[in-house]
Short mmCIF file of C-alpha atoms and ligand atoms in Angstrom, two decimals:
data_model
loop_
_atom_site.label_atom_id
_atom_site.label_comp_id
_atom_site.label_asym_id
_atom_site.label_seq_id
_atom_site.Cartn_x
_atom_site.Cartn_y
_atom_site.Cartn_z
CA MET A 1 156.56 17.30 151.78
CA ARG A 2 154.62 20.22 150.21
CA GLU A 3 154.58 23.67 151.91
CA GLY A 4 152.15 26.54 151.53
CA LEU A 5 149.06 24.96 150.10
CA THR A 6 145.78 26.77 149.44
CA VAL A 7 142.86 25.99 151.65
CA GLU A 8 141.27 23.97 148.79
CA GLU A 9 144.44 22.03 147.98
CA ALA A 10 144.88 21.21 151.70
CA GLN A 11 141.23 20.16 152.05
CA ASN A 12 141.34 18.06 148.91
CA LEU A 13 144.49 16.36 150.05
CA ILE A 14 143.16 15.61 153.48
CA LEU A 15 139.80 14.36 152.29
CA GLU A 16 141.36 12.10 149.59
CA ALA A 17 143.50 10.48 152.37
CA THR A 18 140.60 10.20 154.83
CA PRO A 19 138.95 6.72 155.12
CA ILE A 20 135.24 6.16 155.69
CA LEU A 21 134.95 4.15 158.93
CA GLY A 22 133.39 0.73 158.95
CA ALA A 23 130.01 -0.30 160.44
CA GLU A 24 128.78 -0.99 163.89
CA THR A 25 125.44 -2.25 165.05
CA ILE A 26 123.65 -0.05 167.60
CA SER A 27 120.21 0.30 169.06
CA ALA A 28 117.91 2.17 166.73
CA SER A 29 116.71 4.39 169.57
CA ASP A 30 120.34 5.70 169.92
CA SER A 31 120.86 6.25 166.20
CA ALA A 32 119.84 9.91 165.78
CA GLY A 33 122.58 11.78 164.06
CA ARG A 34 124.32 8.58 162.75
CA ILE A 35 124.71 7.63 159.11
CA LEU A 36 123.12 4.50 157.92
CA VAL A 37 125.26 1.81 156.26
CA GLU A 38 122.37 -0.43 155.12
CA ASP A 39 119.22 0.10 153.11
CA ILE A 40 116.07 -0.25 155.22
CA VAL A 41 113.56 -2.34 153.25
CA SER A 42 110.10 -2.68 154.70
CA THR A 43 109.04 -6.11 155.99
CA ARG A 44 105.58 -4.65 156.92
CA ARG A 45 102.65 -2.80 155.51
CA HIS A 46 101.62 0.41 157.04
CA PRO A 47 98.81 0.90 157.84
CA PRO A 48 98.34 -2.89 157.76
CA ALA A 49 94.78 -2.53 156.41
CA ASP A 50 92.29 0.16 155.25
CA CYS A 51 91.25 1.94 158.43
CA SER A 52 89.10 4.83 159.69
CA ALA A 53 90.53 8.19 159.90
CA MET A 54 87.67 9.53 162.02
CA ASP A 55 85.31 8.42 164.81
CA GLY A 56 81.99 7.64 163.03
CA TYR A 57 80.22 4.96 161.07
CA ALA A 58 81.40 2.55 158.39
CA ILE A 59 78.82 2.26 155.63
CA ARG A 60 78.29 1.57 151.97
CA ARG A 61 77.88 4.73 149.86
CA GLU A 62 75.27 3.14 147.74
CA ASP A 63 72.90 2.91 150.76
CA LEU A 64 73.16 6.67 151.25
CA LEU A 65 72.65 8.16 147.86
CA GLY A 66 70.62 11.32 148.10
CA THR A 67 71.06 11.57 151.87
CA SER A 68 71.28 15.01 153.39
CA ALA A 69 70.51 17.05 156.60
CA LEU A 70 66.89 17.53 155.18
CA GLN A 71 66.62 13.93 154.03
CA PRO A 72 68.46 11.91 156.68
CA ARG A 73 68.45 8.11 156.59
CA GLN A 74 68.50 5.57 159.46
CA LEU A 75 70.59 2.57 159.45
CA PRO A 76 70.95 -0.27 162.04
CA VAL A 77 74.29 -0.33 163.87
CA VAL A 78 75.23 -4.08 163.79
CA TYR A 79 78.45 -3.91 165.86
CA GLU A 80 81.26 -1.72 166.87
CA VAL A 81 85.04 -1.80 166.13
CA PRO A 82 87.21 0.13 168.48
CA ALA A 83 90.79 1.09 167.76
CA GLY A 84 92.89 -2.06 168.10
CA GLY A 85 89.58 -4.20 167.32
CA GLN A 86 88.68 -6.34 164.36
CA ALA A 87 85.53 -6.47 162.16
CA LEU A 88 83.22 -9.13 163.39
CA ARG A 89 81.87 -9.88 159.99
CA PRO A 90 81.49 -8.25 156.54
CA LEU A 91 79.05 -5.26 156.39
CA GLU A 92 75.87 -6.17 154.48
CA SER A 93 73.85 -3.80 152.48
CA GLY A 94 71.77 -1.44 154.56
CA GLU A 95 73.87 -1.74 157.66
CA ALA A 96 76.27 0.64 159.56
CA VAL A 97 79.18 -0.30 161.86
CA ARG A 98 80.24 2.04 164.69
CA ILE A 99 83.97 2.66 164.14
CA PHE A 100 86.68 4.67 165.79
CA THR A 101 89.83 6.33 164.49
CA GLY A 102 92.58 3.76 163.55
CA ALA A 103 90.17 0.78 163.62
CA PRO A 104 90.20 -1.42 160.53
CA LEU A 105 87.47 -0.88 157.96
CA PRO A 106 85.03 -3.86 157.86
CA PRO A 107 84.98 -5.77 154.53
CA GLY A 108 82.04 -4.54 152.46
CA ALA A 109 82.22 -0.91 153.81
CA ASP A 110 83.47 1.60 151.34
CA ALA A 111 83.45 4.95 153.40
CA VAL A 112 83.23 6.39 156.83
CA VAL A 113 80.65 9.05 157.87
CA LYS A 114 82.15 11.10 160.71
CA GLN A 115 80.06 11.11 163.77
CA GLU A 116 79.41 14.86 163.62
CA ASP A 117 77.26 14.09 160.47
CA THR A 118 75.05 11.73 162.43
CA ASP A 119 72.96 11.62 165.65
CA MET A 120 75.63 9.30 167.17
CA GLY A 121 72.92 6.62 167.73
CA VAL A 122 73.77 3.27 169.28
CA GLY A 123 71.33 0.68 167.99
CA ARG A 124 70.32 2.73 165.01
CA VAL A 125 72.04 5.78 163.49
CA GLU A 126 70.64 8.68 161.66
CA ILE A 127 73.01 9.83 158.90
CA ARG A 128 72.73 13.35 157.37
CA VAL A 129 75.24 13.40 154.41
CA GLU A 130 75.81 11.57 151.26
CA PRO A 131 79.49 10.26 151.57
CA GLU A 132 81.82 9.84 148.72
CA VAL A 133 83.55 6.46 148.28
CA ARG A 134 86.67 6.28 150.59
CA ASP A 135 85.65 9.31 152.63
CA HIS A 136 87.59 9.29 155.96
CA VAL A 137 89.28 6.02 155.01
CA ARG A 138 93.11 5.74 155.36
CA ASP A 139 94.32 3.28 152.75
CA GLY A 140 96.20 0.22 153.81
CA GLY A 141 99.84 0.59 152.72
CA GLU A 142 99.34 4.38 152.29
CA ASP A 143 102.66 4.98 154.12
CA PHE A 144 104.59 1.92 152.82
CA GLU A 145 104.17 -1.62 151.49
CA ILE A 146 106.20 -4.76 152.12
CA GLY A 147 109.37 -4.56 150.00
CA ASP A 148 109.43 -0.72 149.72
CA ARG A 149 112.95 0.74 150.26
CA LEU A 150 112.17 3.23 153.04
CA ILE A 151 115.64 4.61 153.88
CA GLU A 152 118.77 4.41 151.82
CA ALA A 153 122.29 3.77 152.94
CA GLY A 154 124.03 7.11 153.56
CA ALA A 155 120.95 8.77 155.17
CA VAL A 156 121.59 10.84 158.20
CA LEU A 157 119.18 9.55 160.67
CA GLY A 158 116.74 11.98 162.31
CA PRO A 159 113.70 11.80 164.40
CA ALA A 160 111.28 10.69 161.49
CA HIS A 161 113.88 8.00 160.46
CA LEU A 162 113.74 6.65 163.97
CA GLY A 163 110.01 6.61 163.86
CA VAL A 164 109.98 4.75 160.49
CA LEU A 165 112.54 2.30 161.81
CA ALA A 166 110.24 1.58 164.73
CA SER A 167 107.28 1.11 162.47
CA VAL A 168 109.05 -1.60 160.54
CA GLY A 169 110.09 -3.25 163.76
CA ARG A 170 113.79 -2.43 163.58
CA THR A 171 115.34 -2.20 166.93
CA ILE A 172 119.01 -2.36 165.86
CA VAL A 173 120.65 -0.70 162.90
CA SER A 174 123.97 -0.73 161.13
CA VAL A 175 125.66 2.67 161.03
CA HIS A 176 129.19 4.08 160.43
CA GLN A 177 131.40 4.17 163.47
CA ARG A 178 132.19 7.44 165.12
CA PRO A 179 135.89 8.48 164.93
CA ARG A 180 137.96 8.51 168.12
CA VAL A 181 140.03 11.73 168.44
CA ALA A 182 142.98 12.01 170.70
CA ILE A 183 143.69 15.51 171.67
CA LEU A 184 147.06 16.91 172.75
CA SER A 185 148.08 20.32 173.91
CA GLY A 186 151.74 21.35 173.82
CA GLY A 187 153.76 24.19 175.36
CA ASP A 188 155.94 24.92 178.43
CA GLU A 189 153.81 27.91 179.20
CA LEU A 190 150.55 25.89 179.58
CA VAL A 191 148.68 25.04 182.76
CA GLU A 192 145.39 23.38 183.24
CA PRO A 193 142.40 25.60 184.06
CA ASP A 194 142.17 24.45 187.75
CA ARG A 195 145.82 25.32 188.46
CA PRO A 196 147.03 28.72 189.52
CA ALA A 197 148.75 30.49 186.64
CA ASP A 198 151.97 32.54 187.11
CA PRO A 199 152.36 35.66 185.08
CA GLY A 200 154.43 33.78 182.58
CA GLN A 201 151.89 31.01 182.13
CA ILE A 202 148.79 30.62 179.82
CA VAL A 203 145.84 28.58 180.84
CA SER A 204 145.34 25.90 178.28
CA SER A 205 142.01 26.38 176.59
CA ASN A 206 142.51 24.60 173.18
CA SER A 207 141.90 21.03 174.35
CA TYR A 208 138.47 22.12 175.70
CA THR A 209 137.48 23.89 172.52
CA LEU A 210 138.68 21.00 170.36
CA ALA A 211 136.92 18.37 172.50
CA ALA A 212 133.60 20.25 172.18
CA GLN A 213 134.14 20.63 168.49
CA CYS A 214 134.67 16.92 168.19
CA ARG A 215 131.62 16.13 170.13
CA GLU A 216 129.51 18.66 168.26
CA THR A 217 130.80 16.87 165.02
CA GLY A 218 129.72 13.54 166.39
CA ALA A 219 133.28 12.18 167.16
CA ILE A 220 134.52 10.84 170.45
CA PRO A 221 137.32 12.90 172.01
CA SER A 222 139.93 11.78 174.57
CA TYR A 223 142.48 14.03 176.18
CA LEU A 224 146.07 13.28 176.22
CA GLY A 225 147.04 16.25 178.48
CA ILE A 226 149.74 18.95 178.10
CA ALA A 227 153.08 18.00 176.67
CA GLY A 228 156.17 20.19 177.65
CA ASP A 229 158.34 21.53 174.91
CA THR A 230 160.75 18.58 174.73
CA PRO A 231 160.74 15.89 171.97
CA GLU A 232 160.57 13.26 174.72
CA ALA A 233 157.39 14.74 176.45
CA ILE A 234 155.65 15.19 173.09
CA GLU A 235 156.51 11.72 171.96
CA ALA A 236 155.42 10.10 175.20
CA ARG A 237 151.97 11.82 175.01
CA MET A 238 151.48 11.17 171.37
CA ARG A 239 152.22 7.47 171.86
CA ALA A 240 149.34 7.35 174.30
CA GLY A 241 147.02 8.50 171.51
CA LEU A 242 148.13 6.04 168.78
CA GLY A 243 145.08 3.82 169.32
CA ALA A 244 142.61 6.59 168.23
CA ASP A 245 141.47 7.17 164.52
CA VAL A 246 142.70 10.68 164.51
CA LEU A 247 145.36 12.58 166.53
CA VAL A 248 144.98 16.39 166.90
CA SER A 249 147.67 18.36 168.60
CA SER A 250 147.66 22.11 169.00
CA ALA A 251 150.74 24.34 169.13
CA GLY A 252 154.40 23.55 168.51
CA VAL A 253 154.12 23.16 164.77
CA SER A 254 155.75 26.48 163.91
CA VAL A 255 159.50 26.71 163.04
CA GLY A 256 160.59 28.02 166.46
CA ASP A 257 163.40 26.42 168.49
CA HIS A 258 160.86 24.82 170.76
CA ASP A 259 158.50 23.50 168.06
CA HIS A 260 159.27 19.79 168.05
CA VAL A 261 155.95 18.37 166.87
CA ARG A 262 157.14 17.85 163.24
CA ASP A 263 160.29 16.03 164.25
CA VAL A 264 158.40 13.74 166.73
CA LEU A 265 155.85 12.89 164.03
CA GLU A 266 158.61 11.91 161.60
CA LYS A 267 160.14 9.69 164.34
CA LEU A 268 156.61 8.00 164.87
CA GLY A 269 156.45 7.02 161.31
CA CYS A 270 154.29 9.95 160.28
CA PRO A 271 155.97 11.83 157.46
CA LEU A 272 154.07 15.12 156.91
CA ARG A 273 151.98 15.31 153.66
CA PHE A 274 152.02 19.06 153.90
CA TRP A 275 152.92 21.95 156.23
CA GLY A 276 151.53 25.48 156.08
CA VAL A 277 148.24 26.66 154.49
CA LEU A 278 147.86 30.08 152.80
CA MET A 279 145.21 31.26 155.19
CA LYS A 280 144.73 33.68 158.07
CA PRO A 281 144.28 32.82 160.88
CA GLY A 282 146.15 29.43 160.85
CA TYR A 283 149.12 29.36 158.49
CA PRO A 284 151.28 26.72 160.47
CA LEU A 285 149.20 23.66 160.05
CA ALA A 286 150.69 20.19 159.56
CA PHE A 287 149.02 17.06 158.27
CA GLY A 288 150.33 13.53 158.05
CA ILE A 289 149.31 9.88 158.13
CA ILE A 290 150.88 7.38 160.45
CA GLU A 291 152.14 4.78 157.89
CA SER A 292 151.61 1.70 160.18
CA THR A 293 148.13 2.46 161.40
CA GLY A 294 146.64 4.99 158.80
CA GLN A 295 145.86 7.27 161.71
CA LEU A 296 145.37 10.83 160.54
CA VAL A 297 147.43 13.40 162.36
CA PHE A 298 146.72 17.14 162.53
CA GLY A 299 149.17 19.52 164.02
CA LEU A 300 147.11 22.66 164.48
CA PRO A 301 148.44 26.07 165.30
CA GLY A 302 148.32 27.03 168.95
CA ASN A 303 146.65 30.50 168.96
CA PRO A 304 143.20 29.61 170.20
CA VAL A 305 141.32 31.24 167.23
CA SER A 306 143.76 29.56 164.73
CA THR A 307 143.12 26.19 166.45
CA ALA A 308 139.35 26.51 166.31
CA VAL A 309 139.30 27.83 162.73
CA THR A 310 141.67 25.26 161.30
CA PHE A 311 139.69 22.41 163.09
CA GLU A 312 136.62 23.79 161.33
CA GLN A 313 138.27 23.94 157.92
CA PHE A 314 140.22 20.63 157.97
CA VAL A 315 139.51 18.36 160.93
CA ARG A 316 135.76 18.54 160.92
CA PRO A 317 135.26 17.67 157.27
CA ALA A 318 137.58 14.76 157.70
CA LEU A 319 135.63 13.49 160.83
CA ARG A 320 132.36 13.93 158.94
CA LYS A 321 133.71 11.88 155.98
CA MET A 322 134.89 9.24 158.43
CA MET A 323 131.36 8.95 160.00
CA GLY A 324 129.89 8.55 156.50
CA HIS A 325 128.54 12.08 155.83
CA ARG A 326 128.42 13.17 152.27
CA ALA A 327 127.87 16.69 153.03
CA VAL A 328 131.14 17.39 154.95
CA HIS A 329 131.20 21.13 154.89
CA ARG A 330 129.56 24.02 156.80
CA PRO A 331 126.73 25.97 155.16
CA VAL A 332 127.77 29.13 153.41
CA VAL A 333 125.39 32.04 152.91
CA GLN A 334 125.91 35.39 150.96
CA ALA A 335 125.99 38.40 153.20
CA THR A 336 126.47 42.13 152.77
CA LEU A 337 129.65 43.51 154.58
CA ARG A 338 128.85 46.32 156.86
CA ASP A 339 132.46 47.52 157.20
CA GLY A 340 135.34 47.24 154.70
CA ILE A 341 138.11 44.77 155.19
CA GLN A 342 141.80 45.51 154.38
CA LYS A 343 144.16 42.68 153.56
CA ARG A 344 147.12 41.77 151.48
CA ALA A 345 146.89 39.31 148.65
CA GLY A 346 148.48 35.89 149.25
CA ARG A 347 146.35 34.32 151.91
CA LEU A 348 142.67 33.49 152.26
CA HIS A 349 141.23 35.31 155.24
CA PHE A 350 138.51 33.91 157.52
CA VAL A 351 137.13 37.05 159.19
CA ARG A 352 135.01 36.51 162.25
CA VAL A 353 131.69 38.32 161.68
CA GLY A 354 128.49 38.99 163.62
CA LEU A 355 125.48 38.33 161.52
CA GLU A 356 122.07 40.07 161.37
CA ARG A 357 119.08 39.22 159.44
CA THR A 358 117.53 42.26 157.63
CA ARG A 359 114.89 42.81 155.02
CA GLU A 360 117.67 43.14 152.40
CA GLY A 361 119.28 39.90 153.44
CA ILE A 362 122.02 39.03 155.87
CA LEU A 363 124.37 41.68 157.15
CA ALA A 364 127.85 40.78 158.28
CA THR A 365 129.82 43.01 160.64
CA PRO A 366 133.48 42.08 161.24
CA ILE A 367 134.20 41.70 164.98
CA GLY A 368 136.59 44.49 166.18
CA ASN A 369 139.62 42.52 167.22
CA GLN A 370 140.61 39.93 164.70
CA SER A 371 143.75 38.79 166.63
CA SER A 372 144.18 34.95 166.55
CA GLY A 373 144.54 35.09 170.33
CA VAL A 374 141.17 36.70 170.96
CA LEU A 375 138.93 33.63 171.53
CA THR A 376 136.08 35.63 172.87
CA SER A 377 135.56 37.07 169.33
CA LEU A 378 134.38 33.63 168.26
CA ILE A 379 131.65 33.86 170.93
CA ARG A 380 130.50 37.25 169.51
CA GLY A 381 130.40 36.22 165.87
CA GLN A 382 128.28 33.57 164.24
CA GLY A 383 130.37 32.94 161.12
CA LEU A 384 133.52 33.49 159.07
CA ALA A 385 133.48 35.78 156.12
CA VAL A 386 135.62 34.13 153.44
CA ILE A 387 137.93 36.71 151.71
CA PRO A 388 139.60 35.11 148.77
CA LEU A 389 143.37 34.68 148.66
CA GLU A 390 143.90 37.01 145.81
CA SER A 391 141.78 39.95 147.21
CA GLU A 392 143.47 42.96 148.44
CA SER A 393 140.56 44.62 150.21
CA VAL A 394 136.83 44.48 150.23
CA GLU A 395 134.69 47.52 150.29
CA ALA A 396 131.76 48.04 152.75
CA GLY A 397 128.63 47.01 151.01
CA ALA A 398 130.23 44.20 149.08
CA THR A 399 128.63 40.73 148.91
CA VAL A 400 130.76 38.12 150.64
CA ASP A 401 130.46 34.39 151.38
CA VAL A 402 130.04 33.62 155.06
CA GLN A 403 130.59 30.22 156.45
CA ILE A 404 128.08 29.64 159.30
CA LEU A 405 129.61 28.29 162.47
CA ASP A 406 126.75 28.90 164.76
CA LEU A 407 123.60 27.21 163.41
CA GLY A 408 121.74 29.04 166.28
CA PHE A 409 121.90 32.01 163.91
CA PHE A 410 118.97 30.40 162.04
CA ASP A 411 116.88 30.03 165.21
CA ARG A 412 114.42 32.85 165.67
CA THR A 413 112.86 34.68 168.61
CA GLU A 414 109.72 35.43 166.54
CA ARG A 415 107.86 32.84 164.41
CA GLY A 416 108.94 34.37 161.09
CA PHE A 417 105.99 33.14 158.98
P1 LIG J 1 152.84 28.00 169.44
O1 LIG J 1 152.17 27.44 168.20
O2 LIG J 1 153.36 26.97 170.43
O3 LIG J 1 153.86 29.03 169.08
O4 LIG J 1 151.65 28.81 170.25
C1 LIG J 1 151.11 29.87 169.79
C2 LIG J 1 150.30 30.61 170.89
O5 LIG J 1 149.17 29.87 171.23
C3 LIG J 1 151.06 30.93 172.12
O6 LIG J 1 150.73 32.22 172.59
C4 LIG J 1 150.51 29.90 173.10
O7 LIG J 1 150.54 30.27 174.38
C5 LIG J 1 149.09 29.68 172.69
N1 LIG J 1 148.66 28.38 172.97
C6 LIG J 1 149.27 27.21 172.64
N2 LIG J 1 148.58 26.14 173.14
C7 LIG J 1 147.49 26.65 173.81
C8 LIG J 1 146.39 26.00 174.47
N3 LIG J 1 146.39 24.75 174.61
N4 LIG J 1 145.48 26.84 175.02
C9 LIG J 1 145.56 28.24 174.86
N5 LIG J 1 146.58 28.80 174.19
C10 LIG J 1 147.49 28.05 173.63
MG1 LIG J 2 154.48 26.69 171.92
#
């Protein structure tokens, strides 16, 4: 087992070991956010035929050469095509057909005059412009033709994809499965939030943070409860989670007398691939794969900020890979540090920062208390400034990479354009 990997080494090792989950067939209307397994090839043409883009009159341009407001021309209106209707017969020379938006253009017509350029007559219409060929005509097949490849496998389905699926008549689609994640908390000091806590006890919050992080990622969490600090208790709870794709436990992976997670994992046939990552917060992180099932196991550190930050760096990318995402990492922006940061070389630091948009770019202010026990600091910040392993300190005014955790940072109270 390797010990003390860099963040990059640990991520690479995890992602190499992470499988992409197989396909499942689901209702297209429930597929937003899912990743397509198949190519979607059109079996339809859209629009199915040339159609009118306006309410007006279908005509032949050659009948209206030289027409203007000063020299209007009268044409007989031979029939009407409402939206959803059909042309009764081809348009003959010298005729007009009343037509509405979305209705198919009669054969023989080559343009539509919008009704504002006419007297809107019923039996006869007075036309006051000289149209160009194809004016106000939407081409049949302008959006897609039969056989067009409309969506490629690997696409992350969004609202427009669901609309396109509907327009080609797809009601079911094949997408990657969502990973099931079993979540375990461990520690004799922990109590559930609805229980009275003695002074020596800590309310367990990690499983709630982790479950929400799983859901935000698109995975399906289940909760295994709190295991006391005995190998038997940990083993019993972990066994209950062996059916999931991923097991995430928090706490108990340090080297203290009461940290049994590593030993239990070995016993469950899960030799650790590595232990310890050169980062702060979050050094004591364990990763292994259960040999018999291929289930990924993450032993995350117990301090609430360490738990959340290590989930972001290691578990979330793995879950995204499993669900078929190609872009597995959070967005990173460049920001200017408002205050300097002191650190020692040897670990990569993730510094919780508040972000502000200014005329000069994004300003990042480190949150006052960077203790890994202060979870409220993650509410106050929107991102993590990434201070490289070898850096000793960073001056105020320096440019740093900031990993965005809260995409709400990009939402705006004012329009912005
Ligand atoms: P450990 O890794 O067991 O040494 O735990 C490190 C710190 O994290 C201790 O202060 C624990 O009380 C705290 N901790 C562990 N598990 C949880 C949890 N589920 N919720 C909140 N804090 C926790
Ligand atoms: Mg503990």
